[in-house]
XYZ file of C-alpha atoms in Angstrom:
379
model
C 200.758 130.560 132.193
C 197.721 128.573 131.051
C 197.100 125.144 132.801
C 197.854 122.482 130.098
C 195.091 119.922 129.689
C 194.971 116.833 131.998
C 194.800 113.437 130.417
C 198.315 112.939 131.494
C 197.362 113.990 135.131
C 195.409 110.930 136.019
C 198.210 108.641 134.681
C 200.903 110.617 136.472
C 199.083 110.744 139.668
C 198.443 106.959 139.490
C 202.151 106.452 138.802
C 202.977 108.606 141.784
C 200.377 107.199 144.245
C 200.035 103.578 143.220
C 201.129 101.419 146.113
C 201.939 104.106 148.416
C 200.761 103.535 152.091
C 198.856 106.631 153.306
C 197.255 107.446 156.609
C 194.327 109.887 156.552
C 193.099 111.133 159.924
C 189.522 112.397 159.704
C 189.016 110.186 156.619
C 185.235 109.778 157.094
C 184.657 113.469 157.293
C 183.654 115.700 154.400
C 186.968 116.647 152.956
C 188.652 113.428 154.193
C 186.189 111.140 152.355
C 186.735 113.065 149.065
C 190.613 112.761 149.499
C 190.378 109.168 150.555
C 188.248 108.326 147.476
C 190.798 110.066 145.180
C 193.700 108.092 146.784
C 191.819 104.794 146.574
C 191.172 105.509 142.782
C 194.859 106.420 142.328
C 195.820 102.879 143.772
C 197.076 104.042 147.121
C 196.860 101.691 150.146
C 194.829 103.810 152.620
C 194.316 103.381 156.199
C 191.835 105.862 157.604
C 191.647 106.936 161.332
C 188.437 108.598 162.487
C 186.099 108.878 165.475
C 182.764 106.951 165.280
C 180.702 110.214 165.432
C 177.359 109.868 163.672
C 175.472 108.022 161.018
C 176.885 110.226 158.222
C 180.433 109.466 159.082
C 179.707 105.736 159.682
C 178.089 105.588 156.181
C 181.139 107.169 154.602
C 183.413 104.733 156.408
C 181.394 101.781 155.178
C 181.492 103.123 151.591
C 185.285 103.796 151.732
C 185.780 100.225 153.125
C 183.994 98.842 150.206
C 186.391 100.664 147.893
C 189.404 99.248 149.875
C 190.162 101.605 152.671
C 191.113 100.133 156.035
C 189.316 101.973 158.642
C 190.494 102.397 162.269
C 187.920 103.850 164.852
C 189.823 106.259 167.044
C 190.008 109.632 168.458
C 193.106 111.927 167.701
C 192.953 112.959 171.433
C 194.150 109.352 172.072
C 197.909 109.411 171.575
C 198.428 105.728 172.266
C 195.872 104.757 169.640
C 197.577 107.142 166.994
C 200.989 105.765 167.904
C 199.735 102.238 167.699
C 198.410 102.699 164.161
C 201.580 104.577 163.018
C 203.908 101.998 164.621
C 202.075 99.162 162.920
C 202.569 100.478 159.420
C 205.369 102.068 157.617
C 203.595 104.980 156.037
C 204.764 106.937 153.136
C 202.337 109.870 153.657
C 200.186 111.107 156.559
C 197.332 113.592 155.916
C 196.012 115.140 159.183
C 192.606 116.278 158.656
C 190.747 115.130 161.841
C 189.249 118.123 163.635
C 186.337 119.857 165.264
C 185.447 121.753 162.079
C 182.678 124.079 163.069
C 182.776 127.789 164.585
C 179.446 127.220 166.180
C 180.297 123.970 167.856
C 183.446 125.753 169.236
C 181.024 128.230 170.976
C 178.967 125.416 172.438
C 181.937 123.148 173.632
C 185.187 125.100 173.577
C 187.084 122.343 175.657
C 186.232 119.799 173.008
C 187.391 122.140 170.254
C 190.645 122.863 171.929
C 191.367 119.282 172.917
C 190.614 118.067 169.486
C 192.302 120.775 167.313
C 195.225 121.729 169.368
C 195.651 118.389 171.381
C 194.937 116.317 168.316
C 197.619 118.152 166.403
C 200.129 117.584 169.155
C 199.325 113.847 169.294
C 199.523 113.432 165.442
C 202.805 115.363 165.234
C 204.291 113.396 168.157
C 203.318 110.048 166.770
C 205.011 111.218 163.397
C 208.119 112.208 165.572
C 208.286 108.647 166.927
C 207.522 106.817 163.688
C 208.950 108.990 160.892
C 206.725 108.567 157.809
C 208.224 110.203 154.582
C 205.801 113.095 154.505
C 203.128 114.803 156.606
C 200.491 117.293 155.345
C 199.082 118.976 158.430
C 195.664 120.779 157.721
C 194.171 123.661 159.653
C 191.969 126.541 158.366
C 191.927 130.166 157.116
C 190.375 130.958 160.488
C 193.761 130.654 162.094
C 194.524 134.277 161.209
C 193.725 137.151 163.495
C 190.986 138.629 161.331
C 191.016 142.435 161.407
C 188.441 142.561 158.642
C 190.861 144.431 156.343
C 190.245 144.417 152.563
C 193.431 142.589 151.437
C 193.949 138.920 151.640
C 195.948 137.156 154.572
C 199.379 135.873 153.542
C 201.211 132.965 155.343
C 203.358 135.441 157.311
C 200.397 137.288 158.795
C 199.441 137.274 162.540
C 197.724 134.179 163.833
C 195.098 134.459 166.449
C 191.381 134.938 166.932
C 188.503 135.650 169.316
C 186.301 132.489 169.131
C 187.425 129.124 170.366
C 187.530 127.648 166.859
C 189.790 130.293 165.552
C 192.050 130.090 168.588
C 192.228 126.366 168.188
C 193.446 126.597 164.553
C 195.988 129.204 165.366
C 197.170 126.964 168.226
C 197.395 124.042 165.954
C 199.622 126.046 163.534
C 201.995 127.067 166.429
C 202.154 123.436 167.430
C 202.967 122.538 163.770
C 205.718 125.225 163.759
C 207.323 123.878 166.908
C 207.333 120.268 165.849
C 208.696 121.211 162.361
C 211.627 122.873 164.030
C 212.017 119.864 166.251
C 212.021 117.483 163.334
C 214.854 119.569 161.682
C 216.954 119.727 164.857
C 216.593 116.088 165.630
C 217.241 114.866 161.947
C 213.724 113.370 161.787
C 213.328 112.151 158.212
C 209.722 113.348 157.958
C 209.145 116.277 155.483
C 206.094 118.119 156.775
C 204.107 121.169 155.622
C 200.849 122.771 156.914
C 197.848 123.962 154.856
C 195.374 126.613 155.667
C 192.138 125.981 153.741
C 189.627 128.567 152.536
C 185.959 127.854 152.773
C 185.552 124.336 151.151
C 182.204 123.483 149.360
C 181.066 120.355 147.575
C 178.475 117.595 147.397
C 177.758 115.591 150.475
C 178.648 118.053 153.161
C 176.151 117.571 155.977
C 177.506 119.856 158.671
C 175.101 122.022 160.698
C 175.069 125.742 160.433
C 177.062 125.809 157.165
C 175.853 127.648 154.149
C 175.894 125.170 151.348
C 174.314 122.245 153.343
C 171.638 124.606 154.742
C 170.948 125.985 151.298
C 170.753 122.720 149.497
C 168.514 121.411 152.232
C 166.111 124.350 151.679
C 166.078 123.891 147.907
C 165.530 120.119 148.121
C 162.658 120.771 150.551
C 161.042 123.519 148.399
C 161.594 126.030 151.349
C 162.864 129.589 151.258
C 166.626 130.061 151.366
C 167.665 131.837 154.631
C 170.943 133.779 154.628
C 172.394 134.853 158.036
C 174.922 137.375 156.444
C 174.465 137.837 152.775
C 177.160 140.413 152.285
C 179.892 138.332 154.071
C 182.949 137.616 151.877
C 184.785 134.240 152.054
C 187.289 132.336 149.881
C 185.090 129.653 148.581
C 186.648 126.675 146.889
C 185.423 123.319 145.639
C 186.636 120.317 147.464
C 188.277 118.755 144.396
C 190.479 121.677 143.952
C 191.557 121.239 147.454
C 192.020 117.505 147.031
C 194.182 118.127 144.132
C 196.290 120.696 146.104
C 196.796 118.154 148.856
C 198.085 115.496 146.308
C 200.390 118.038 144.807
C 201.853 119.171 148.158
C 202.341 115.641 149.252
C 204.186 114.703 146.112
C 206.378 117.917 146.427
C 207.324 116.895 150.044
C 208.106 113.275 148.964
C 210.291 114.465 146.020
C 211.955 117.165 148.070
C 210.870 120.143 145.865
C 209.204 121.893 148.956
C 211.294 122.946 151.987
C 210.090 121.029 155.095
C 208.445 123.198 157.492
C 206.593 125.470 155.130
C 202.968 126.637 155.428
C 200.589 127.192 152.456
C 197.174 128.860 152.047
C 194.965 126.977 149.782
C 192.732 129.727 148.317
C 190.908 130.589 145.162
C 192.136 133.430 142.877
C 190.721 136.867 143.147
C 188.847 138.462 146.050
C 186.574 135.628 146.956
C 182.773 136.009 146.821
C 179.864 137.025 149.054
C 177.419 134.634 150.642
C 174.785 136.251 148.362
C 176.909 135.474 145.217
C 177.345 131.855 146.231
C 173.669 131.390 147.224
C 172.721 132.888 143.865
C 175.054 130.512 141.945
C 173.498 127.578 143.673
C 169.856 128.832 143.111
C 170.696 129.397 139.382
C 172.050 125.942 139.073
C 169.065 124.499 140.796
C 166.681 126.485 138.344
C 168.641 125.471 135.356
C 167.942 121.761 136.216
C 164.201 122.575 135.836
C 163.382 122.841 139.572
C 161.036 125.680 140.661
C 162.357 128.988 141.776
C 162.929 129.829 145.408
C 162.634 132.852 147.904
C 165.725 134.309 149.599
C 165.259 135.651 153.139
C 167.861 137.367 155.263
C 167.558 136.030 158.832
C 170.434 136.978 161.104
C 171.191 134.601 164.054
C 171.914 136.629 167.103
C 173.950 134.238 169.065
C 176.359 133.281 166.123
C 178.930 136.023 165.674
C 180.646 135.843 162.397
C 183.250 137.911 160.597
C 182.116 140.055 157.651
C 185.258 139.892 155.648
C 187.920 137.238 155.197
C 190.081 136.948 152.121
C 193.145 134.547 151.676
C 196.187 134.791 149.528
C 196.966 131.552 147.622
C 199.789 132.754 145.457
C 202.551 130.919 147.321
C 200.910 127.498 146.650
C 200.247 128.480 143.001
C 203.910 129.358 142.649
C 205.489 126.499 144.575
C 203.133 123.663 143.493
C 201.718 124.699 140.197
C 198.368 124.558 141.823
C 195.443 126.208 139.839
C 191.766 126.251 140.474
C 189.522 124.408 138.013
C 186.203 125.434 139.657
C 184.983 128.991 139.622
C 181.969 129.844 141.617
C 179.373 128.872 138.997
C 181.074 125.584 138.073
C 181.390 124.681 141.735
C 177.677 125.548 142.302
C 176.725 123.399 139.204
C 178.812 120.397 140.566
C 177.110 120.594 143.960
C 173.610 120.750 142.445
C 174.419 117.863 140.104
C 175.652 115.821 143.052
C 172.360 116.674 144.930
C 170.090 115.834 141.999
C 171.652 112.445 141.389
C 171.234 111.449 145.105
C 167.633 112.686 144.919
C 167.099 110.403 141.905
C 168.266 107.378 143.947
C 171.944 107.114 143.343
C 174.235 106.163 146.236
C 175.879 109.276 147.612
C 179.291 107.866 147.713
C 178.999 106.477 144.113
C 178.173 110.099 142.997
C 181.172 111.289 144.923
C 183.413 108.572 143.297
C 182.091 109.529 139.736
C 182.906 113.126 140.317
C 186.326 112.465 141.593
C 187.015 110.074 138.708
C 185.872 112.655 136.141
C 188.111 115.330 137.782
C 191.150 113.212 138.051
C 190.940 112.553 134.254
C 190.738 116.235 133.357
C 192.823 118.259 135.692
C 196.376 118.777 134.093
C 199.898 117.650 133.673
C 202.107 115.897 136.189
C 203.170 117.507 139.421
C 206.717 117.716 138.190
C 205.670 119.183 134.822
C 203.663 121.945 136.453
C 206.424 123.058 138.785
C 209.039 122.838 135.913
C 206.607 124.956 133.696
C 206.353 127.546 136.451
C 210.103 127.713 136.864
C 210.513 128.297 133.083
C 207.733 130.987 132.800
């Protein structure tokens, strides 16, 4: 069924989120900052919990504070700090995004990766167990699946696992979630929880090392050749705003009881994903369309960085249960990323550009969450 137009969406989301007290762990990270910006624009009362890691996250935290977010510096490995924040506030919704997010960093420091991604999930879930917010959205990654490089997409029921520390940490976080979700049900805990497995998220402002889009945008900006490690590798790329919208829809569905507690959902684009080469070309084309000079593409494998060639994700469950549809195909996502970068290069404040793209998206993305789910049930 076609996705109806979205002038009603911003009003409906505002009606849903205005005045809600929300905790976002990892709020100053890439995805967390986009989600927090959207929540603030929708009128939510947001408290962010993030480690004070680097200049980028500190700048995001300052920008979000200027918009009204209340920031708490803390590490998800510190259970008492988490419990203190949750006990001090009666949260309606908790989004757990804090993590060590990079495959390459997991190879360098596996202990930090395990303690943050598995131990952090234990601590968040245990603080939720003690404090009982209305809803919890627990976030991991498509890397939680044991990737056998088969051609069909992974479903929520497929085997968890992995070879590298990052993948194992995400599989472990999902097992921790499964255990706590069962514990919540057995103990009559009022929190309705669900877990989300993202695809590969792209968007403006990502500054992570050894990640395709930040590396490629940096090369374009510097007028240097674009270097691709594995151009034929397939991934489920998705724009961060589509993910933000999915998170909002899922939290709404948990609060209103239309999603069964304990469920897990893949957040993935429709179709078979796209190759690294295809995404790179979409970004290069968007860059050239802005009047910038063409660039050279060089294939340059990195011997010490082992990466899977093929990973596809099945997002049909989230589409059916939440009425969640992607609004950004590969070309539009690339155009938004380049537009973000060009405005920053022209002197605009990075977070102001993010806020502008969030505002434009919330005004154009569809009907109410309840309308979408009802429409799906009627079709």
